[in-house]
């Protein structure tokens, strides 16, 4: 299922879209998995197979991402999966189990900085962040969107996937 912004409506920003996707996933679907592929991400040819391998190699409650950003510190990598201190919304993957653990009762899903809020919530609840050692999406563009950040966040994927 692909969700689109209604024609003619004003853009609301990535933060509001991410919040909507997670709420819709939990409240209106029976799906076991949701993947947020933003418009500035290009998946590798074998992304879905790689995602299945990432799911099998990660703890059930983990919050996952298809994108390993240099902007988020790596804690450790083992057998192709890295545990991160945090992740951003780009390429975020939530299992139903992980989303319920993270966004269960008492979790505020309003306000700004939604991805940082769930990042902090996951840390408080000891829910790990896992990403593939080599990104399975390409982030188009070389620099973050924050003013004056100068942080290079693009990560080269495995070229054999193209």
PDB file of C-alpha atoms in Angstrom:
ATOM      1  CA  UNK A   1       0.000   0.000   0.000  1.00  0.00           C
ATOM      2  CA  UNK A   2       1.362   3.407  -0.942  1.00  0.00           C
ATOM      3  CA  UNK A   3       0.086   6.552   0.775  1.00  0.00           C
ATOM      4  CA  UNK A   4       0.032   9.850  -1.100  1.00  0.00           C
ATOM      5  CA  UNK A   5      -0.644  13.426  -0.051  1.00  0.00           C
ATOM      6  CA  UNK A   6      -4.039  14.514  -1.499  1.00  0.00           C
ATOM      7  CA  UNK A   7      -3.746  16.512  -4.724  1.00  0.00           C
ATOM      8  CA  UNK A   8      -3.832  20.251  -4.101  1.00  0.00           C
ATOM      9  CA  UNK A   9      -2.984  19.986  -0.411  1.00  0.00           C
ATOM     10  CA  UNK A  10      -0.044  21.896   0.992  1.00  0.00           C
ATOM     11  CA  UNK A  11       3.174  20.030   1.828  1.00  0.00           C
ATOM     12  CA  UNK A  12       3.401  19.318   5.549  1.00  0.00           C
ATOM     13  CA  UNK A  13       7.047  18.351   5.955  1.00  0.00           C
ATOM     14  CA  UNK A  14       8.788  15.052   6.581  1.00  0.00           C
ATOM     15  CA  UNK A  15       8.166  15.079  10.334  1.00  0.00           C
ATOM     16  CA  UNK A  16       4.360  15.200   9.973  1.00  0.00           C
ATOM     17  CA  UNK A  17       4.424  12.615   7.188  1.00  0.00           C
ATOM     18  CA  UNK A  18       6.462  10.179   9.295  1.00  0.00           C
ATOM     19  CA  UNK A  19       4.071  10.616  12.213  1.00  0.00           C
ATOM     20  CA  UNK A  20       1.083   9.986   9.915  1.00  0.00           C
ATOM     21  CA  UNK A  21       2.671   6.849   8.429  1.00  0.00           C
ATOM     22  CA  UNK A  22       3.343   5.288  11.840  1.00  0.00           C
ATOM     23  CA  UNK A  23      -0.112   6.163  13.195  1.00  0.00           C
ATOM     24  CA  UNK A  24      -1.820   4.854  10.047  1.00  0.00           C
ATOM     25  CA  UNK A  25       0.225   1.649  10.204  1.00  0.00           C
ATOM     26  CA  UNK A  26      -0.710   0.969  13.840  1.00  0.00           C
ATOM     27  CA  UNK A  27      -4.339   2.116  13.772  1.00  0.00           C
ATOM     28  CA  UNK A  28      -5.617   1.188  10.312  1.00  0.00           C
ATOM     29  CA  UNK A  29      -3.714  -1.822   8.998  1.00  0.00           C
ATOM     30  CA  UNK A  30      -2.956  -5.423   9.846  1.00  0.00           C
ATOM     31  CA  UNK A  31       0.478  -5.227   8.186  1.00  0.00           C
ATOM     32  CA  UNK A  32       3.435  -6.583  10.108  1.00  0.00           C
ATOM     33  CA  UNK A  33       5.957  -4.136   8.632  1.00  0.00           C
ATOM     34  CA  UNK A  34       6.135  -0.555   7.391  1.00  0.00           C
ATOM     35  CA  UNK A  35       9.051   0.919   5.424  1.00  0.00           C
ATOM     36  CA  UNK A  36       9.400   4.684   5.004  1.00  0.00           C
ATOM     37  CA  UNK A  37      11.071   5.297   1.642  1.00  0.00           C
ATOM     38  CA  UNK A  38      11.253   9.063   1.329  1.00  0.00           C
ATOM     39  CA  UNK A  39      11.479  10.718  -2.080  1.00  0.00           C
ATOM     40  CA  UNK A  40      15.222  11.382  -1.705  1.00  0.00           C
ATOM     41  CA  UNK A  41      16.082   7.683  -1.208  1.00  0.00           C
ATOM     42  CA  UNK A  42      16.799   5.222  -3.994  1.00  0.00           C
ATOM     43  CA  UNK A  43      16.766   1.532  -3.010  1.00  0.00           C
ATOM     44  CA  UNK A  44      19.335  -0.896  -4.362  1.00  0.00           C
ATOM     45  CA  UNK A  45      18.147  -3.585  -6.749  1.00  0.00           C
ATOM     46  CA  UNK A  46      18.022  -6.275  -4.033  1.00  0.00           C
ATOM     47  CA  UNK A  47      16.722  -4.039  -1.243  1.00  0.00           C
ATOM     48  CA  UNK A  48      13.808  -6.264  -0.236  1.00  0.00           C
ATOM     49  CA  UNK A  49      15.954  -9.400   0.051  1.00  0.00           C
ATOM     50  CA  UNK A  50      18.525  -7.402   2.033  1.00  0.00           C
ATOM     51  CA  UNK A  51      15.740  -6.083   4.282  1.00  0.00           C
ATOM     52  CA  UNK A  52      14.576  -9.644   4.991  1.00  0.00           C
ATOM     53  CA  UNK A  53      18.139 -10.581   5.997  1.00  0.00           C
ATOM     54  CA  UNK A  54      18.344  -7.492   8.238  1.00  0.00           C
ATOM     55  CA  UNK A  55      15.045  -8.454   9.907  1.00  0.00           C
ATOM     56  CA  UNK A  56      16.273 -11.981  10.607  1.00  0.00           C
ATOM     57  CA  UNK A  57      19.580 -10.728  12.051  1.00  0.00           C
ATOM     58  CA  UNK A  58      18.055  -8.031  14.321  1.00  0.00           C
ATOM     59  CA  UNK A  59      16.226  -8.257  17.650  1.00  0.00           C
ATOM     60  CA  UNK A  60      12.403  -8.392  17.265  1.00  0.00           C
ATOM     61  CA  UNK A  61      11.848  -5.090  19.052  1.00  0.00           C
ATOM     62  CA  UNK A  62      14.535  -3.234  17.109  1.00  0.00           C
ATOM     63  CA  UNK A  63      13.883  -0.071  15.157  1.00  0.00           C
ATOM     64  CA  UNK A  64      15.552  -0.558  11.779  1.00  0.00           C
ATOM     65  CA  UNK A  65      16.723   1.600   8.935  1.00  0.00           C
ATOM     66  CA  UNK A  66      17.786   0.776   5.393  1.00  0.00           C
ATOM     67  CA  UNK A  67      20.203   3.715   5.568  1.00  0.00           C
ATOM     68  CA  UNK A  68      23.410   3.848   7.590  1.00  0.00           C
ATOM     69  CA  UNK A  69      24.080   7.542   7.995  1.00  0.00           C
ATOM     70  CA  UNK A  70      27.442   8.930   9.019  1.00  0.00           C
ATOM     71  CA  UNK A  71      25.471  11.506  11.035  1.00  0.00           C
ATOM     72  CA  UNK A  72      24.515   8.807  13.576  1.00  0.00           C
ATOM     73  CA  UNK A  73      27.268   7.126  15.637  1.00  0.00           C
ATOM     74  CA  UNK A  74      27.810   3.381  15.237  1.00  0.00           C
ATOM     75  CA  UNK A  75      28.107   1.370  18.457  1.00  0.00           C
ATOM     76  CA  UNK A  76      29.209  -1.930  16.888  1.00  0.00           C
ATOM     77  CA  UNK A  77      28.862  -4.046  13.743  1.00  0.00           C
ATOM     78  CA  UNK A  78      28.551  -7.837  13.643  1.00  0.00           C
ATOM     79  CA  UNK A  79      27.860 -10.055  10.659  1.00  0.00           C
ATOM     80  CA  UNK A  80      26.652  -7.227   8.417  1.00  0.00           C
ATOM     81  CA  UNK A  81      24.363  -5.543  10.982  1.00  0.00           C
ATOM     82  CA  UNK A  82      25.326  -2.434  12.947  1.00  0.00           C
ATOM     83  CA  UNK A  83      23.805  -1.246  16.183  1.00  0.00           C
ATOM     84  CA  UNK A  84      23.545   2.544  16.227  1.00  0.00           C
ATOM     85  CA  UNK A  85      23.213   5.135  18.971  1.00  0.00           C
ATOM     86  CA  UNK A  86      20.324   6.664  16.996  1.00  0.00           C
ATOM     87  CA  UNK A  87      18.846   6.726  13.514  1.00  0.00           C
ATOM     88  CA  UNK A  88      16.932   9.307  11.531  1.00  0.00           C
ATOM     89  CA  UNK A  89      13.661   8.853   9.700  1.00  0.00           C
ATOM     90  CA  UNK A  90      15.297   8.202   6.311  1.00  0.00           C
ATOM     91  CA  UNK A  91      14.548   4.614   5.358  1.00  0.00           C
ATOM     92  CA  UNK A  92      13.087   3.772   8.787  1.00  0.00           C
ATOM     93  CA  UNK A  93      11.580   0.299   9.145  1.00  0.00           C
ATOM     94  CA  UNK A  94       9.117  -0.604  11.888  1.00  0.00           C
ATOM     95  CA  UNK A  95       7.820  -4.064  12.604  1.00  0.00           C
ATOM     96  CA  UNK A  96       4.437  -4.175  14.309  1.00  0.00           C
ATOM     97  CA  UNK A  97       6.135  -5.593  17.431  1.00  0.00           C
ATOM     98  CA  UNK A  98       8.752  -2.816  17.431  1.00  0.00           C
ATOM     99  CA  UNK A  99       6.228  -0.052  16.706  1.00  0.00           C
ATOM    100  CA  UNK A 100       3.932  -1.220  19.503  1.00  0.00           C
ATOM    101  CA  UNK A 101       6.868  -1.359  21.934  1.00  0.00           C
ATOM    102  CA  UNK A 102       7.943   2.133  20.916  1.00  0.00           C
ATOM    103  CA  UNK A 103       4.591   3.872  20.399  1.00  0.00           C
ATOM    104  CA  UNK A 104       2.531   2.057  23.022  1.00  0.00           C
ATOM    105  CA  UNK A 105       0.469   3.603  25.784  1.00  0.00           C
ATOM    106  CA  UNK A 106       1.662   6.911  27.135  1.00  0.00           C
ATOM    107  CA  UNK A 107       3.812   7.851  24.136  1.00  0.00           C
ATOM    108  CA  UNK A 108       3.235  11.355  22.799  1.00  0.00           C
ATOM    109  CA  UNK A 109       2.970  11.240  18.996  1.00  0.00           C
ATOM    110  CA  UNK A 110       2.338  14.966  18.607  1.00  0.00           C
ATOM    111  CA  UNK A 111       4.619  17.956  18.371  1.00  0.00           C
ATOM    112  CA  UNK A 112       7.647  18.551  16.199  1.00  0.00           C
ATOM    113  CA  UNK A 113      10.850  16.537  15.828  1.00  0.00           C
ATOM    114  CA  UNK A 114       8.960  13.253  15.669  1.00  0.00           C
ATOM    115  CA  UNK A 115      11.991  11.207  14.594  1.00  0.00           C
ATOM    116  CA  UNK A 116      14.103  12.583  17.438  1.00  0.00           C
ATOM    117  CA  UNK A 117      11.229  11.915  19.855  1.00  0.00           C
ATOM    118  CA  UNK A 118      10.974   8.253  18.917  1.00  0.00           C
ATOM    119  CA  UNK A 119      14.742   8.010  18.894  1.00  0.00           C
ATOM    120  CA  UNK A 120      14.826   9.206  22.499  1.00  0.00           C
ATOM    121  CA  UNK A 121      11.861   6.970  23.391  1.00  0.00           C
ATOM    122  CA  UNK A 122      13.607   3.914  21.971  1.00  0.00           C
ATOM    123  CA  UNK A 123      16.744   4.695  23.959  1.00  0.00           C
ATOM    124  CA  UNK A 124      14.688   5.094  27.166  1.00  0.00           C
ATOM    125  CA  UNK A 125      12.902   1.776  26.515  1.00  0.00           C
ATOM    126  CA  UNK A 126      16.173   0.029  25.585  1.00  0.00           C
ATOM    127  CA  UNK A 127      14.948  -0.704  22.058  1.00  0.00           C
ATOM    128  CA  UNK A 128      17.996  -1.110  19.791  1.00  0.00           C
ATOM    129  CA  UNK A 129      18.587   0.649  16.475  1.00  0.00           C
ATOM    130  CA  UNK A 130      19.868  -1.661  13.732  1.00  0.00           C
ATOM    131  CA  UNK A 131      21.040  -0.864  10.215  1.00  0.00           C
ATOM    132  CA  UNK A 132      22.836  -2.833   7.515  1.00  0.00           C
ATOM    133  CA  UNK A 133      26.612  -2.413   7.584  1.00  0.00           C
ATOM    134  CA  UNK A 134      26.338  -1.239   3.982  1.00  0.00           C
ATOM    135  CA  UNK A 135      23.303   0.937   3.237  1.00  0.00           C
ATOM    136  CA  UNK A 136      20.674  -0.617   1.012  1.00  0.00           C
ATOM    137  CA  UNK A 137      19.320   2.766  -0.056  1.00  0.00           C
ATOM    138  CA  UNK A 138      21.154   5.716  -1.543  1.00  0.00           C
ATOM    139  CA  UNK A 139      20.452   9.156  -0.083  1.00  0.00           C
ATOM    140  CA  UNK A 140      20.420  11.585  -2.999  1.00  0.00           C
ATOM    141  CA  UNK A 141      22.539  14.636  -2.284  1.00  0.00           C
ATOM    142  CA  UNK A 142      25.741  14.985  -0.355  1.00  0.00           C
ATOM    143  CA  UNK A 143      24.809  17.177   2.622  1.00  0.00           C
ATOM    144  CA  UNK A 144      22.209  17.262   5.374  1.00  0.00           C
ATOM    145  CA  UNK A 145      19.330  19.698   5.183  1.00  0.00           C
ATOM    146  CA  UNK A 146      20.181  21.543   8.391  1.00  0.00           C
ATOM    147  CA  UNK A 147      21.599  25.040   7.769  1.00  0.00           C
ATOM    148  CA  UNK A 148      25.380  25.244   7.971  1.00  0.00           C
ATOM    149  CA  UNK A 149      25.671  21.601   8.995  1.00  0.00           C
ATOM    150  CA  UNK A 150      28.296  20.673   6.400  1.00  0.00           C
ATOM    151  CA  UNK A 151      27.773  17.056   7.448  1.00  0.00           C
ATOM    152  CA  UNK A 152      28.284  14.600   4.637  1.00  0.00           C
ATOM    153  CA  UNK A 153      25.599  11.960   5.022  1.00  0.00           C
ATOM    154  CA  UNK A 154      25.614  10.108   1.713  1.00  0.00           C
ATOM    155  CA  UNK A 155      26.842   6.529   1.989  1.00  0.00           C
ATOM    156  CA  UNK A 156      27.895   4.552  -1.079  1.00  0.00           C
ATOM    157  CA  UNK A 157      25.869   1.344  -1.424  1.00  0.00           C
ATOM    158  CA  UNK A 158      27.222  -1.912  -2.747  1.00  0.00           C
ATOM    159  CA  UNK A 159      27.700  -1.189  -6.424  1.00  0.00           C
ATOM    160  CA  UNK A 160      27.084  -4.795  -7.460  1.00  0.00           C
ATOM    161  CA  UNK A 161      23.391  -4.186  -6.649  1.00  0.00           C
ATOM    162  CA  UNK A 162      23.014  -1.917  -9.685  1.00  0.00           C
TER     163      UNK A 162
END
